[in-house]
Amino acid sequence: MSLLSIRNLSVTYGGGVRAVDGIDLDVSAGEVVGLAGESGCGKSTLALAVTRLLPPGATSAADEMAFAGQDLRSIGGADLRALRWRRLSLVFQGAMNGFNPVMTIGDQIREAIRAHEPGTDRKALRLRVAELLTQVGIASGRADDYPHQLSGGMKQRAMIAMALACRPDLVIADEPTTALDVMTQAQILELIRRLADELGLAMLIISHDLTVLAELCDQVAVMYAGRIVERGPAEQILSSASRPAHPYTRRLLDCYPRLDAGQRSISGIPGSPPDLAHPPTGCRFADRCVDKLARCATDDPALRPVPGGATHVAACHLVGVPA
Ligand code: ADP
Ligand code: MG
């Protein structure tokens, strides 16, 4: 059963920028789902809408947005605060630089627990902080360190410990490795996968780097210009045998060198995503697509099943057409 269930979610910012446009997404209990796409395609906006943290001026609408049976569209006040930490927690993009510089790491994790589980006694708090730090691979003695005493990778680990403080069922991590070097990235990804497996956590991992998600996730969804253009089991979308079905996913995959495939140069996709205040009528990727057909400029493709994969879908007119 779905833990998080989203149907037809749209988010519009002031000025008519529709950053998320009619998205469906499911995360099942214990499942690790990756959300990929170039910068500006609406990934963070989706995370903020789900956690109800959109800035003032942004409006959202959905046919369904539910977490463990609770309607996220109408939840408010104390219920929302309780839900956010204890069941569903979000690690913001760039959050590792958001630690309070004048408080120790241990105190900040303790504060988070105390705020949401008042009445936890001092000894239990100390033990819980030590346990959390150990879980994320930080020696418990470093609870007394200040943020500036930790490396980038350690800060990101501490941020993950913070997200786990109240034992949530789902953690949404927005670009958890973006600011880190390649070695540290790999270590953090390994940690995330291990935590998901050991704690039975569900995770939604957001990254502009599809290769990062390939090795980590059970399911992958690819976003382009506010829409999901391809979704399915990671091994099906990313295995070298069955290349991705959507031309955008293929280009995205070619953008970054695979950690296991020696050196390849990092290249961008030529052109840029459309203006989300005035999206084109046909396929939103048509302008930049090397495989486009005449109808792509006028006819907006819906998600459709990719032959050979029961749950693999892609929004491209070429899907199912013999080469
Ligand atoms: P991503 O996380 O995929 O990089 P975002 O969700 O941050 O994408 O942004 C999606 C689109 O929404 C972009 O065009 C961005 O400029 C716009 N946007 C993001 N935040 C705001 C905001 N607070 N006000 C107006 N537009 C915004
Ligand atoms: Mg973002």
PDB file of C-alpha atoms in Angstrom, residues 10-298:
ATOM      1  CA  SER A  10      -0.124  21.307  -9.365  1.00  0.00           C
ATOM      2  CA  VAL A  11       1.680  24.249  -7.797  1.00  0.00           C
ATOM      3  CA  THR A  12       1.646  27.787  -9.135  1.00  0.00           C
ATOM      4  CA  TYR A  13       3.876  30.622  -7.928  1.00  0.00           C
ATOM      5  CA  GLY A  14       3.053  34.292  -8.246  1.00  0.00           C
ATOM      6  CA  GLY A  15       3.405  35.460 -11.846  1.00  0.00           C
ATOM      7  CA  GLY A  16       1.740  32.308 -13.120  1.00  0.00           C
ATOM      8  CA  VAL A  17       4.812  30.050 -12.951  1.00  0.00           C
ATOM      9  CA  ARG A  18       3.348  26.554 -12.823  1.00  0.00           C
ATOM     10  CA  ALA A  19       6.349  24.774 -11.264  1.00  0.00           C
ATOM     11  CA  VAL A  20       4.482  21.480 -10.768  1.00  0.00           C
ATOM     12  CA  ASP A  21       1.846  20.595 -13.332  1.00  0.00           C
ATOM     13  CA  GLY A  22      -0.425  17.623 -12.751  1.00  0.00           C
ATOM     14  CA  ILE A  23       1.900  15.109 -11.094  1.00  0.00           C
ATOM     15  CA  ASP A  24       1.089  11.603  -9.797  1.00  0.00           C
ATOM     16  CA  LEU A  25       3.566   9.971  -7.425  1.00  0.00           C
ATOM     17  CA  ASP A  26       3.485   7.091  -4.951  1.00  0.00           C
ATOM     18  CA  VAL A  27       5.930   6.025  -2.277  1.00  0.00           C
ATOM     19  CA  SER A  28       5.256   2.699  -0.576  1.00  0.00           C
ATOM     20  CA  ALA A  29       6.336   1.810   2.957  1.00  0.00           C
ATOM     21  CA  GLY A  30      10.029   0.917   3.049  1.00  0.00           C
ATOM     22  CA  GLU A  31      10.565   1.952  -0.572  1.00  0.00           C
ATOM     23  CA  VAL A  32      13.325   4.261  -1.838  1.00  0.00           C
ATOM     24  CA  VAL A  33      12.093   6.468  -4.682  1.00  0.00           C
ATOM     25  CA  GLY A  34      14.320   8.807  -6.671  1.00  0.00           C
ATOM     26  CA  LEU A  35      13.116  12.038  -8.282  1.00  0.00           C
ATOM     27  CA  ALA A  36      15.467  13.353 -10.961  1.00  0.00           C
ATOM     28  CA  GLY A  37      15.498  16.270 -13.366  1.00  0.00           C
ATOM     29  CA  GLU A  38      17.499  19.354 -14.288  1.00  0.00           C
ATOM     30  CA  SER A  39      17.603  22.359 -12.022  1.00  0.00           C
ATOM     31  CA  GLY A  40      14.372  24.390 -12.214  1.00  0.00           C
ATOM     32  CA  CYS A  41      12.059  21.548 -13.219  1.00  0.00           C
ATOM     33  CA  GLY A  42      10.029  21.663  -9.977  1.00  0.00           C
ATOM     34  CA  LYS A  43      11.555  18.983  -7.733  1.00  0.00           C
ATOM     35  CA  SER A  44      11.941  21.135  -4.621  1.00  0.00           C
ATOM     36  CA  THR A  45       8.519  22.662  -5.188  1.00  0.00           C
ATOM     37  CA  LEU A  46       7.018  19.158  -5.124  1.00  0.00           C
ATOM     38  CA  ALA A  47       8.792  18.402  -1.815  1.00  0.00           C
ATOM     39  CA  LEU A  48       7.585  21.675  -0.298  1.00  0.00           C
ATOM     40  CA  ALA A  49       4.008  21.055  -1.435  1.00  0.00           C
ATOM     41  CA  VAL A  50       3.971  17.582   0.123  1.00  0.00           C
ATOM     42  CA  THR A  51       5.302  18.870   3.444  1.00  0.00           C
ATOM     43  CA  ARG A  52       3.023  21.920   3.231  1.00  0.00           C
ATOM     44  CA  LEU A  53       5.958  24.308   3.373  1.00  0.00           C
ATOM     45  CA  LEU A  54       5.334  26.301   0.191  1.00  0.00           C
ATOM     46  CA  PRO A  55       6.128  30.018   0.534  1.00  0.00           C
ATOM     47  CA  PRO A  56       3.288  32.538   0.767  1.00  0.00           C
ATOM     48  CA  GLY A  57       1.963  33.402  -2.677  1.00  0.00           C
ATOM     49  CA  ALA A  58       2.251  29.825  -3.958  1.00  0.00           C
ATOM     50  CA  THR A  59      -0.987  27.929  -4.470  1.00  0.00           C
ATOM     51  CA  SER A  60      -1.385  24.193  -4.791  1.00  0.00           C
ATOM     52  CA  ALA A  61      -4.211  21.904  -5.812  1.00  0.00           C
ATOM     53  CA  ALA A  62      -4.465  18.119  -6.029  1.00  0.00           C
ATOM     54  CA  ASP A  63      -7.114  15.437  -6.512  1.00  0.00           C
ATOM     55  CA  GLU A  64      -5.354  13.506  -3.765  1.00  0.00           C
ATOM     56  CA  MET A  65      -2.376  14.122  -1.511  1.00  0.00           C
ATOM     57  CA  ALA A  66      -2.380  11.649   1.332  1.00  0.00           C
ATOM     58  CA  PHE A  67       0.146  10.281   3.784  1.00  0.00           C
ATOM     59  CA  ALA A  68      -0.713   7.066   5.628  1.00  0.00           C
ATOM     60  CA  GLY A  69      -4.389   7.767   5.080  1.00  0.00           C
ATOM     61  CA  GLN A  70      -4.175  11.380   6.314  1.00  0.00           C
ATOM     62  CA  ASP A  71      -5.222  14.085   3.866  1.00  0.00           C
ATOM     63  CA  LEU A  72      -2.233  16.414   3.495  1.00  0.00           C
ATOM     64  CA  ARG A  73      -4.354  19.029   1.728  1.00  0.00           C
ATOM     65  CA  SER A  74      -6.466  19.819   4.763  1.00  0.00           C
ATOM     66  CA  ILE A  75      -4.248  18.896   7.724  1.00  0.00           C
ATOM     67  CA  GLY A  76      -3.213  21.874   9.846  1.00  0.00           C
ATOM     68  CA  GLY A  77      -2.010  23.200  13.159  1.00  0.00           C
ATOM     69  CA  ALA A  78      -0.787  20.707  15.743  1.00  0.00           C
ATOM     70  CA  ASP A  79      -1.584  17.698  13.535  1.00  0.00           C
ATOM     71  CA  LEU A  80       0.634  19.059  10.791  1.00  0.00           C
ATOM     72  CA  ARG A  81       3.498  19.820  13.181  1.00  0.00           C
ATOM     73  CA  ALA A  82       3.283  16.337  14.680  1.00  0.00           C
ATOM     74  CA  LEU A  83       3.131  14.717  11.265  1.00  0.00           C
ATOM     75  CA  ARG A  84       6.102  16.626   9.911  1.00  0.00           C
ATOM     76  CA  TRP A  85       8.690  15.309  12.307  1.00  0.00           C
ATOM     77  CA  ARG A  86       7.279  12.145  13.702  1.00  0.00           C
ATOM     78  CA  ARG A  87       6.054  10.570  10.477  1.00  0.00           C
ATOM     79  CA  LEU A  88       7.402  12.535   7.537  1.00  0.00           C
ATOM     80  CA  SER A  89      10.554  14.595   7.645  1.00  0.00           C
ATOM     81  CA  LEU A  90      12.221  16.761   5.038  1.00  0.00           C
ATOM     82  CA  VAL A  91      15.929  17.437   4.653  1.00  0.00           C
ATOM     83  CA  PHE A  92      15.936  20.742   2.766  1.00  0.00           C
ATOM     84  CA  GLN A  93      18.200  21.458  -0.146  1.00  0.00           C
ATOM     85  CA  GLY A  94      21.343  23.028   1.353  1.00  0.00           C
ATOM     86  CA  ALA A  95      20.174  22.238   4.886  1.00  0.00           C
ATOM     87  CA  MET A  96      23.572  21.141   6.091  1.00  0.00           C
ATOM     88  CA  ASN A  97      24.570  24.778   6.118  1.00  0.00           C
ATOM     89  CA  GLY A  98      21.532  25.585   8.207  1.00  0.00           C
ATOM     90  CA  PHE A  99      22.796  24.323  11.560  1.00  0.00           C
ATOM     91  CA  ASN A 100      22.866  26.942  14.260  1.00  0.00           C
ATOM     92  CA  PRO A 101      26.586  27.850  14.467  1.00  0.00           C
ATOM     93  CA  VAL A 102      26.555  28.581  18.204  1.00  0.00           C
ATOM     94  CA  MET A 103      24.940  25.326  19.368  1.00  0.00           C
ATOM     95  CA  THR A 104      26.606  21.909  19.461  1.00  0.00           C
ATOM     96  CA  ILE A 105      25.345  19.241  17.075  1.00  0.00           C
ATOM     97  CA  GLY A 106      24.163  17.136  20.018  1.00  0.00           C
ATOM     98  CA  ASP A 107      22.165  20.024  21.495  1.00  0.00           C
ATOM     99  CA  GLN A 108      20.472  20.703  18.162  1.00  0.00           C
ATOM    100  CA  ILE A 109      19.376  17.085  17.772  1.00  0.00           C
ATOM    101  CA  ARG A 110      18.262  17.045  21.416  1.00  0.00           C
ATOM    102  CA  GLU A 111      16.189  20.190  20.829  1.00  0.00           C
ATOM    103  CA  ALA A 112      14.472  18.585  17.858  1.00  0.00           C
ATOM    104  CA  ILE A 113      13.522  15.530  19.921  1.00  0.00           C
ATOM    105  CA  ARG A 114      12.437  17.590  22.927  1.00  0.00           C
ATOM    106  CA  ALA A 115      10.244  19.839  20.794  1.00  0.00           C
ATOM    107  CA  HIS A 116       8.320  16.902  19.405  1.00  0.00           C
ATOM    108  CA  GLU A 117       8.530  14.400  22.251  1.00  0.00           C
ATOM    109  CA  PRO A 118       8.288  16.594  25.325  1.00  0.00           C
ATOM    110  CA  GLY A 119       8.813  14.790  28.585  1.00  0.00           C
ATOM    111  CA  THR A 120      11.744  12.710  27.313  1.00  0.00           C
ATOM    112  CA  ASP A 121      14.168  12.703  30.269  1.00  0.00           C
ATOM    113  CA  ARG A 122      17.779  13.879  30.041  1.00  0.00           C
ATOM    114  CA  LYS A 123      19.338  10.459  30.170  1.00  0.00           C
ATOM    115  CA  ALA A 124      17.037   9.080  27.460  1.00  0.00           C
ATOM    116  CA  LEU A 125      17.800  12.142  25.317  1.00  0.00           C
ATOM    117  CA  ARG A 126      21.549  11.657  25.702  1.00  0.00           C
ATOM    118  CA  LEU A 127      21.294   7.990  24.764  1.00  0.00           C
ATOM    119  CA  ARG A 128      19.061   8.737  21.795  1.00  0.00           C
ATOM    120  CA  VAL A 129      21.446  11.391  20.431  1.00  0.00           C
ATOM    121  CA  ALA A 130      24.377   8.974  20.780  1.00  0.00           C
ATOM    122  CA  GLU A 131      22.379   6.260  19.035  1.00  0.00           C
ATOM    123  CA  LEU A 132      21.377   8.572  16.177  1.00  0.00           C
ATOM    124  CA  LEU A 133      24.939   9.778  15.629  1.00  0.00           C
ATOM    125  CA  THR A 134      26.250   6.203  15.632  1.00  0.00           C
ATOM    126  CA  GLN A 135      23.548   5.238  13.147  1.00  0.00           C
ATOM    127  CA  VAL A 136      24.787   7.842  10.676  1.00  0.00           C
ATOM    128  CA  GLY A 137      28.449   6.974  11.202  1.00  0.00           C
ATOM    129  CA  ILE A 138      29.508   9.795  13.525  1.00  0.00           C
ATOM    130  CA  ALA A 139      31.352   8.888  16.757  1.00  0.00           C
ATOM    131  CA  SER A 140      28.944   9.713  19.583  1.00  0.00           C
ATOM    132  CA  GLY A 141      31.655  11.777  21.320  1.00  0.00           C
ATOM    133  CA  ARG A 142      31.282  14.383  18.575  1.00  0.00           C
ATOM    134  CA  ALA A 143      27.879  15.391  19.935  1.00  0.00           C
ATOM    135  CA  ASP A 144      29.787  18.170  21.713  1.00  0.00           C
ATOM    136  CA  ASP A 145      31.247  19.542  18.470  1.00  0.00           C
ATOM    137  CA  TYR A 146      29.994  22.738  16.892  1.00  0.00           C
ATOM    138  CA  PRO A 147      28.958  22.669  13.210  1.00  0.00           C
ATOM    139  CA  HIS A 148      32.183  24.359  12.032  1.00  0.00           C
ATOM    140  CA  GLN A 149      34.195  21.500  13.518  1.00  0.00           C
ATOM    141  CA  LEU A 150      32.546  19.009  11.157  1.00  0.00           C
ATOM    142  CA  SER A 151      33.409  18.400   7.495  1.00  0.00           C
ATOM    143  CA  GLY A 152      30.724  18.788   4.824  1.00  0.00           C
ATOM    144  CA  GLY A 153      30.071  15.057   4.763  1.00  0.00           C
ATOM    145  CA  MET A 154      29.801  14.925   8.562  1.00  0.00           C
ATOM    146  CA  LYS A 155      27.385  17.860   8.564  1.00  0.00           C
ATOM    147  CA  GLN A 156      25.206  16.084   6.023  1.00  0.00           C
ATOM    148  CA  ARG A 157      25.317  12.951   8.209  1.00  0.00           C
ATOM    149  CA  ALA A 158      24.298  15.037  11.225  1.00  0.00           C
ATOM    150  CA  MET A 159      21.458  16.525   9.170  1.00  0.00           C
ATOM    151  CA  ILE A 160      20.247  13.011   8.381  1.00  0.00           C
ATOM    152  CA  ALA A 161      20.471  12.108  12.087  1.00  0.00           C
ATOM    153  CA  MET A 162      18.283  15.147  12.777  1.00  0.00           C
ATOM    154  CA  ALA A 163      15.735  14.001  10.207  1.00  0.00           C
ATOM    155  CA  LEU A 164      15.617  10.599  11.912  1.00  0.00           C
ATOM    156  CA  ALA A 165      15.318  12.086  15.412  1.00  0.00           C
ATOM    157  CA  CYS A 166      11.613  11.338  15.832  1.00  0.00           C
ATOM    158  CA  ARG A 167      11.616   8.025  13.951  1.00  0.00           C
ATOM    159  CA  PRO A 168       9.691   9.069  10.833  1.00  0.00           C
ATOM    160  CA  ASP A 169       8.245   6.593   8.307  1.00  0.00           C
ATOM    161  CA  LEU A 170       9.224   8.715   5.313  1.00  0.00           C
ATOM    162  CA  VAL A 171      12.230  10.972   4.812  1.00  0.00           C
ATOM    163  CA  ILE A 172      12.319  13.343   1.856  1.00  0.00           C
ATOM    164  CA  ALA A 173      15.915  14.367   1.097  1.00  0.00           C
ATOM    165  CA  ASP A 174      16.331  17.227  -1.372  1.00  0.00           C
ATOM    166  CA  GLU A 175      19.739  17.077  -3.117  1.00  0.00           C
ATOM    167  CA  PRO A 176      21.410  15.377  -0.131  1.00  0.00           C
ATOM    168  CA  THR A 177      24.821  15.074  -1.811  1.00  0.00           C
ATOM    169  CA  THR A 178      24.972  18.002  -4.197  1.00  0.00           C
ATOM    170  CA  ALA A 179      27.530  20.132  -2.349  1.00  0.00           C
ATOM    171  CA  LEU A 180      29.848  17.208  -1.605  1.00  0.00           C
ATOM    172  CA  ASP A 181      32.878  15.782  -3.416  1.00  0.00           C
ATOM    173  CA  VAL A 182      32.453  12.513  -5.314  1.00  0.00           C
ATOM    174  CA  MET A 183      33.927  10.244  -2.617  1.00  0.00           C
ATOM    175  CA  THR A 184      31.825  11.783   0.134  1.00  0.00           C
ATOM    176  CA  GLN A 185      28.761  11.633  -2.105  1.00  0.00           C
ATOM    177  CA  ALA A 186      29.205   7.892  -2.520  1.00  0.00           C
ATOM    178  CA  GLN A 187      29.541   7.445   1.252  1.00  0.00           C
ATOM    179  CA  ILE A 188      26.408   9.442   2.011  1.00  0.00           C
ATOM    180  CA  LEU A 189      24.438   7.508  -0.599  1.00  0.00           C
ATOM    181  CA  GLU A 190      25.603   4.246   0.914  1.00  0.00           C
ATOM    182  CA  LEU A 191      24.507   5.510   4.311  1.00  0.00           C
ATOM    183  CA  ILE A 192      21.063   6.487   3.006  1.00  0.00           C
ATOM    184  CA  ARG A 193      20.529   3.065   1.438  1.00  0.00           C
ATOM    185  CA  ARG A 194      21.718   1.285   4.601  1.00  0.00           C
ATOM    186  CA  LEU A 195      19.409   3.355   6.816  1.00  0.00           C
ATOM    187  CA  ALA A 196      16.459   2.679   4.532  1.00  0.00           C
ATOM    188  CA  ASP A 197      17.143  -1.058   4.692  1.00  0.00           C
ATOM    189  CA  GLU A 198      17.937  -1.273   8.414  1.00  0.00           C
ATOM    190  CA  LEU A 199      15.166   0.992   9.646  1.00  0.00           C
ATOM    191  CA  GLY A 200      12.605  -0.009   7.013  1.00  0.00           C
ATOM    192  CA  LEU A 201      12.346   3.691   6.120  1.00  0.00           C
ATOM    193  CA  ALA A 202      10.657   4.961   2.998  1.00  0.00           C
ATOM    194  CA  MET A 203      12.637   7.681   1.257  1.00  0.00           C
ATOM    195  CA  LEU A 204      12.101  10.158  -1.530  1.00  0.00           C
ATOM    196  CA  ILE A 205      15.540  11.219  -2.740  1.00  0.00           C
ATOM    197  CA  ILE A 206      15.706  14.254  -4.998  1.00  0.00           C
ATOM    198  CA  SER A 207      18.701  14.841  -7.232  1.00  0.00           C
ATOM    199  CA  HIS A 208      19.553  16.526 -10.525  1.00  0.00           C
ATOM    200  CA  ASP A 209      22.007  13.652 -11.053  1.00  0.00           C
ATOM    201  CA  LEU A 210      20.212  10.591 -12.359  1.00  0.00           C
ATOM    202  CA  THR A 211      23.251   8.325 -12.062  1.00  0.00           C
ATOM    203  CA  VAL A 212      23.296   8.991  -8.328  1.00  0.00           C
ATOM    204  CA  LEU A 213      19.712   7.744  -8.038  1.00  0.00           C
ATOM    205  CA  ALA A 214      20.299   4.754 -10.285  1.00  0.00           C
ATOM    206  CA  GLU A 215      22.359   2.901  -7.741  1.00  0.00           C
ATOM    207  CA  LEU A 216      20.296   3.875  -4.755  1.00  0.00           C
ATOM    208  CA  CYS A 217      16.614   3.646  -5.566  1.00  0.00           C
ATOM    209  CA  ASP A 218      13.921   1.027  -6.083  1.00  0.00           C
ATOM    210  CA  GLN A 219      11.799   3.344  -8.231  1.00  0.00           C
ATOM    211  CA  VAL A 220      12.786   6.397 -10.245  1.00  0.00           C
ATOM    212  CA  ALA A 221      10.670   9.285 -11.516  1.00  0.00           C
ATOM    213  CA  VAL A 222      12.064  11.838 -13.960  1.00  0.00           C
ATOM    214  CA  MET A 223      10.679  15.371 -14.030  1.00  0.00           C
ATOM    215  CA  TYR A 224      10.850  17.853 -16.864  1.00  0.00           C
ATOM    216  CA  ALA A 225       9.273  21.299 -16.859  1.00  0.00           C
ATOM    217  CA  GLY A 226       6.877  20.559 -14.005  1.00  0.00           C
ATOM    218  CA  ARG A 227       5.762  17.146 -15.246  1.00  0.00           C
ATOM    219  CA  ILE A 228       6.819  13.566 -14.707  1.00  0.00           C
ATOM    220  CA  VAL A 229       8.018  12.292 -18.092  1.00  0.00           C
ATOM    221  CA  GLU A 230       9.157   8.805 -17.088  1.00  0.00           C
ATOM    222  CA  ARG A 231       8.622   6.588 -14.068  1.00  0.00           C
ATOM    223  CA  GLY A 232       9.291   2.978 -13.182  1.00  0.00           C
ATOM    224  CA  PRO A 233      11.577   0.459 -11.483  1.00  0.00           C
ATOM    225  CA  ALA A 234      15.159   1.822 -11.367  1.00  0.00           C
ATOM    226  CA  GLU A 235      16.689  -1.312 -12.859  1.00  0.00           C
ATOM    227  CA  GLN A 236      14.316  -1.193 -15.810  1.00  0.00           C
ATOM    228  CA  ILE A 237      14.849   2.469 -16.580  1.00  0.00           C
ATOM    229  CA  LEU A 238      18.572   2.471 -16.038  1.00  0.00           C
ATOM    230  CA  SER A 239      19.921  -0.931 -16.975  1.00  0.00           C
ATOM    231  CA  SER A 240      22.244  -0.730 -19.963  1.00  0.00           C
ATOM    232  CA  ALA A 241      20.168  -3.390 -21.728  1.00  0.00           C
ATOM    233  CA  SER A 242      16.867  -1.499 -21.701  1.00  0.00           C
ATOM    234  CA  ARG A 243      17.796   2.170 -22.117  1.00  0.00           C
ATOM    235  CA  PRO A 244      15.396   4.768 -20.744  1.00  0.00           C
ATOM    236  CA  ALA A 245      12.242   5.157 -22.833  1.00  0.00           C
ATOM    237  CA  HIS A 246      12.144   8.965 -22.821  1.00  0.00           C
ATOM    238  CA  PRO A 247      14.710  10.930 -24.841  1.00  0.00           C
ATOM    239  CA  TYR A 248      15.021  13.392 -21.946  1.00  0.00           C
ATOM    240  CA  THR A 249      15.927  10.618 -19.505  1.00  0.00           C
ATOM    241  CA  ARG A 250      18.545   9.352 -21.946  1.00  0.00           C
ATOM    242  CA  ARG A 251      20.123  12.795 -22.245  1.00  0.00           C
ATOM    243  CA  LEU A 252      20.001  13.260 -18.495  1.00  0.00           C
ATOM    244  CA  LEU A 253      21.780   9.961 -17.985  1.00  0.00           C
ATOM    245  CA  ASP A 254      24.486  11.012 -20.436  1.00  0.00           C
ATOM    246  CA  CYS A 255      25.058  14.246 -18.532  1.00  0.00           C
ATOM    247  CA  TYR A 256      27.054  12.739 -15.720  1.00  0.00           C
ATOM    248  CA  PRO A 257      29.899  10.262 -15.697  1.00  0.00           C
ATOM    249  CA  ARG A 258      28.933   7.023 -13.981  1.00  0.00           C
ATOM    250  CA  LEU A 259      31.016   6.374 -10.901  1.00  0.00           C
ATOM    251  CA  ASP A 260      31.707   2.844 -12.113  1.00  0.00           C
ATOM    252  CA  ALA A 261      32.382   3.549 -15.792  1.00  0.00           C
ATOM    253  CA  GLY A 262      35.692   5.383 -15.779  1.00  0.00           C
ATOM    254  CA  GLN A 263      35.962   8.966 -16.989  1.00  0.00           C
ATOM    255  CA  ARG A 264      33.391  10.584 -19.208  1.00  0.00           C
ATOM    256  CA  SER A 265      33.000  14.288 -19.556  1.00  0.00           C
ATOM    257  CA  ILE A 266      30.126  16.058 -17.876  1.00  0.00           C
ATOM    258  CA  SER A 267      28.007  17.675 -20.555  1.00  0.00           C
ATOM    259  CA  GLY A 268      24.774  19.602 -20.297  1.00  0.00           C
ATOM    260  CA  ILE A 269      21.764  19.132 -22.538  1.00  0.00           C
ATOM    261  CA  PRO A 270      21.851  21.827 -25.263  1.00  0.00           C
ATOM    262  CA  GLY A 271      19.093  24.415 -24.990  1.00  0.00           C
ATOM    263  CA  SER A 272      17.099  25.223 -21.878  1.00  0.00           C
ATOM    264  CA  PRO A 273      13.776  24.175 -20.314  1.00  0.00           C
ATOM    265  CA  PRO A 274      10.684  26.176 -21.327  1.00  0.00           C
ATOM    266  CA  ASP A 275       9.283  29.139 -19.444  1.00  0.00           C
ATOM    267  CA  LEU A 276       6.896  27.604 -16.917  1.00  0.00           C
ATOM    268  CA  ALA A 277       4.650  30.658 -17.040  1.00  0.00           C
ATOM    269  CA  HIS A 278       4.087  30.008 -20.776  1.00  0.00           C
ATOM    270  CA  PRO A 279       4.779  26.335 -21.541  1.00  0.00           C
ATOM    271  CA  PRO A 280       4.629  25.203 -25.187  1.00  0.00           C
ATOM    272  CA  THR A 281       1.526  23.388 -26.443  1.00  0.00           C
ATOM    273  CA  GLY A 282       3.129  20.143 -27.629  1.00  0.00           C
ATOM    274  CA  CYS A 283       5.741  18.046 -25.854  1.00  0.00           C
ATOM    275  CA  ARG A 284       7.657  20.307 -23.487  1.00  0.00           C
ATOM    276  CA  PHE A 285      10.947  18.699 -24.451  1.00  0.00           C
ATOM    277  CA  ALA A 286      10.380  18.883 -28.247  1.00  0.00           C
ATOM    278  CA  ASP A 287      12.618  21.930 -28.694  1.00  0.00           C
ATOM    279  CA  ARG A 288      15.647  20.092 -27.345  1.00  0.00           C
ATOM    280  CA  CYS A 289      14.825  16.577 -28.512  1.00  0.00           C
ATOM    281  CA  VAL A 290      17.058  14.880 -31.076  1.00  0.00           C
ATOM    282  CA  ASP A 291      14.356  12.276 -31.824  1.00  0.00           C
ATOM    283  CA  LYS A 292      11.374  14.563 -32.293  1.00  0.00           C
ATOM    284  CA  LEU A 293       8.611  13.927 -34.804  1.00  0.00           C
ATOM    285  CA  ALA A 294       6.454  16.541 -36.520  1.00  0.00           C
ATOM    286  CA  ARG A 295       3.516  15.930 -34.145  1.00  0.00           C
ATOM    287  CA  CYS A 296       5.689  16.561 -31.043  1.00  0.00           C
ATOM    288  CA  ALA A 297       5.441  20.326 -31.588  1.00  0.00           C
ATOM    289  CA  THR A 298       1.651  20.323 -31.353  1.00  0.00           C
TER     290      THR A 298
END
